[in-house]
mmCIF file of C-alpha atoms in Angstrom:
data_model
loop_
_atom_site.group_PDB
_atom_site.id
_atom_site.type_symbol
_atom_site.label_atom_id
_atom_site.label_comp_id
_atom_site.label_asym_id
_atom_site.label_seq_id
_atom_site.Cartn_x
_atom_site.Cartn_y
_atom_site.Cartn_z
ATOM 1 C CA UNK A 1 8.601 -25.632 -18.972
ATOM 2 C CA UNK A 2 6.055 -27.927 -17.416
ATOM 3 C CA UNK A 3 3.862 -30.298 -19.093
ATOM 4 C CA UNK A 4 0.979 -28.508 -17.519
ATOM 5 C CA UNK A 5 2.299 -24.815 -18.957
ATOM 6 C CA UNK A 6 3.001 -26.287 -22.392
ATOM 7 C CA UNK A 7 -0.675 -26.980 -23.185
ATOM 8 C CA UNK A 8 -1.986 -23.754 -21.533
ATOM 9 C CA UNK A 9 -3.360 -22.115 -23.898
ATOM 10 C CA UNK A 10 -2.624 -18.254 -23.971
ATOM 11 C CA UNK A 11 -5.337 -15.555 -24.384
ATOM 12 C CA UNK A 12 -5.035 -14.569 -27.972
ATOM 13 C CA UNK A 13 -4.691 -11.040 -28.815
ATOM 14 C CA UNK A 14 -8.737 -10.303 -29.269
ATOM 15 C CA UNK A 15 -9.364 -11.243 -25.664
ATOM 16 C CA UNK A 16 -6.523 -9.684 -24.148
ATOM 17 C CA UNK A 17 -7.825 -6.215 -26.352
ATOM 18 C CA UNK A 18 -11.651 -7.166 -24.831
ATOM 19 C CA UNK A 19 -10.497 -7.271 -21.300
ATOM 20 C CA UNK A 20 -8.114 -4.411 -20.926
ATOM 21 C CA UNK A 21 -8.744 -1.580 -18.921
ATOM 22 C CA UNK A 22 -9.315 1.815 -20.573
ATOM 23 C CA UNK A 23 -6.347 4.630 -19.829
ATOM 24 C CA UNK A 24 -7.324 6.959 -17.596
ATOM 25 C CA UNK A 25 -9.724 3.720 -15.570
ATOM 26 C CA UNK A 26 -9.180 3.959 -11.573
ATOM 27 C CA UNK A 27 -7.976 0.827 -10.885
ATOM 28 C CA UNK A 28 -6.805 -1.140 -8.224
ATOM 29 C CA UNK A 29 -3.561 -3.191 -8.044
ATOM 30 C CA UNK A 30 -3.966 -6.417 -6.315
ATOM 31 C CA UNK A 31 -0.318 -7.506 -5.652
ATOM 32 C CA UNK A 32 0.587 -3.969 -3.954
ATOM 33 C CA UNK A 33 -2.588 -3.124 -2.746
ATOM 34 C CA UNK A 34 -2.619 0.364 -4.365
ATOM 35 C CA UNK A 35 -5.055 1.935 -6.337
ATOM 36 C CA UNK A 36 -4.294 3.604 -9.476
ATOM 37 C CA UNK A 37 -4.855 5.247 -13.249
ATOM 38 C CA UNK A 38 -4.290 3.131 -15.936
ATOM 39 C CA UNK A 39 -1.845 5.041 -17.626
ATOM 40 C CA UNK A 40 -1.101 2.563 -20.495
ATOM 41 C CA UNK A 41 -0.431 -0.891 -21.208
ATOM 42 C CA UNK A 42 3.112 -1.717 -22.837
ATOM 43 C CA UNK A 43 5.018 -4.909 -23.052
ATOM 44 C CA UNK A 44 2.643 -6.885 -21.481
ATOM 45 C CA UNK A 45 2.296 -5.087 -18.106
ATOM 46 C CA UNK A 46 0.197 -2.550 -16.765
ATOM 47 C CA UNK A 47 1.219 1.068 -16.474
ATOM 48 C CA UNK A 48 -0.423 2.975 -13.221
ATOM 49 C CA UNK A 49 0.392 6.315 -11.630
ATOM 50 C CA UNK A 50 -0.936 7.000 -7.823
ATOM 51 C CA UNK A 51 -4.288 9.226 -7.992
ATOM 52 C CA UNK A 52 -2.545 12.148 -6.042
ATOM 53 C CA UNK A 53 0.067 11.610 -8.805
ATOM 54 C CA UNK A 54 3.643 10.299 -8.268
ATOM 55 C CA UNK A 55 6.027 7.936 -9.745
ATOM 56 C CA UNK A 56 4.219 4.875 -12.130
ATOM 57 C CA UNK A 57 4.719 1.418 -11.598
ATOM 58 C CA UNK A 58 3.741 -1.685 -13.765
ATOM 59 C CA UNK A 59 1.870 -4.484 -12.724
ATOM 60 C CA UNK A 60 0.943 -7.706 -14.431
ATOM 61 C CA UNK A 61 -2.774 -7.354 -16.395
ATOM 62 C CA UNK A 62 -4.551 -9.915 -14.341
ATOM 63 C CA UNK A 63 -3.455 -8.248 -10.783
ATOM 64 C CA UNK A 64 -5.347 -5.027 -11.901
ATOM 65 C CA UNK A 65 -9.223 -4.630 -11.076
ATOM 66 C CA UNK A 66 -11.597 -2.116 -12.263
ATOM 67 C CA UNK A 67 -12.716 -0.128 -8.806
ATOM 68 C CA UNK A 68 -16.162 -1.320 -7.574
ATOM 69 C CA UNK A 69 -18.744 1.575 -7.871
ATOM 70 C CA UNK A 70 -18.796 2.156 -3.497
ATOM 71 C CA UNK A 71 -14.569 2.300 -4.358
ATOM 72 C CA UNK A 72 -15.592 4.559 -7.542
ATOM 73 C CA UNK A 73 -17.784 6.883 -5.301
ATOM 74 C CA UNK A 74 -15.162 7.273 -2.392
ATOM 75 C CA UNK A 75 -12.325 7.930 -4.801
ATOM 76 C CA UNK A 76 -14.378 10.861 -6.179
ATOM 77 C CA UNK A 77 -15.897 11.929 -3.151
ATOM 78 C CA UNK A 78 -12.011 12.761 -1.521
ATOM 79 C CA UNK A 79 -11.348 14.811 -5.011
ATOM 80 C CA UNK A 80 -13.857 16.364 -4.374
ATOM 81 C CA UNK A 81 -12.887 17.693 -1.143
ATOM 82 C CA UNK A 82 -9.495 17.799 -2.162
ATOM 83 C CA UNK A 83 -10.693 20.153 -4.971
ATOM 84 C CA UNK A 84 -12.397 22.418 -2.254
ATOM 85 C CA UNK A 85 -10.005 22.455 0.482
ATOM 86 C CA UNK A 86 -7.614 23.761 -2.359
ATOM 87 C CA UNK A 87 -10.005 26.608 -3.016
ATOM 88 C CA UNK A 88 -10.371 27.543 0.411
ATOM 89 C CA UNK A 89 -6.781 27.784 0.740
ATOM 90 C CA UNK A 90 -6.755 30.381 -2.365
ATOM 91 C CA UNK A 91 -4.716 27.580 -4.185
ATOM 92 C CA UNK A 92 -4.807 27.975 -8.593
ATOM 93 C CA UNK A 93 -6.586 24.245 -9.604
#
């Protein structure tokens, strides 16, 4: 270990509570460049599934970003017509 990471201090368990994101949060992985839900945070990593659904992956807490609110509004926006090309199709939601 370097000199320089030895007297890094560490978040302490209040802040890293304070600045986690909320299951169920859109978010957006930084690293991979995907967006996904929070699912939950375990063993120091973030958990996030695709939004379509799919296979989870972790990702470190400080490469995950809440969604902006123009992000927020497209994500909802293609449910949305997800959600009503389903129906059209006759498809059980």
């Amino acid at each position: 270990m370097t000199d320089a990471a030895a007297r890094t201090p560490r978040p302490d368990r209040a802040e890293l509570e304070r600045t986690r994101l909320p299951v169920g949060q859109l978010a957006h992985d930084t690293r991979q460049e995907r967006r996904g839900i929070v699912m939950d945070h375990q063993d120091g990593f973030v958990w996030l599934r695709p939004e379509g659904g799919g296979t989870e992956w972790t990702a470190c807490p400080g490469d995950v970003h809440p969604l902006n609110v123009r992000e927020q509004a497209e994500a909802l926006m293609w449910a949305r017509v997800a959600s009503a090309n389903a129906r059209s199709r006759g498809e059980v939601l």
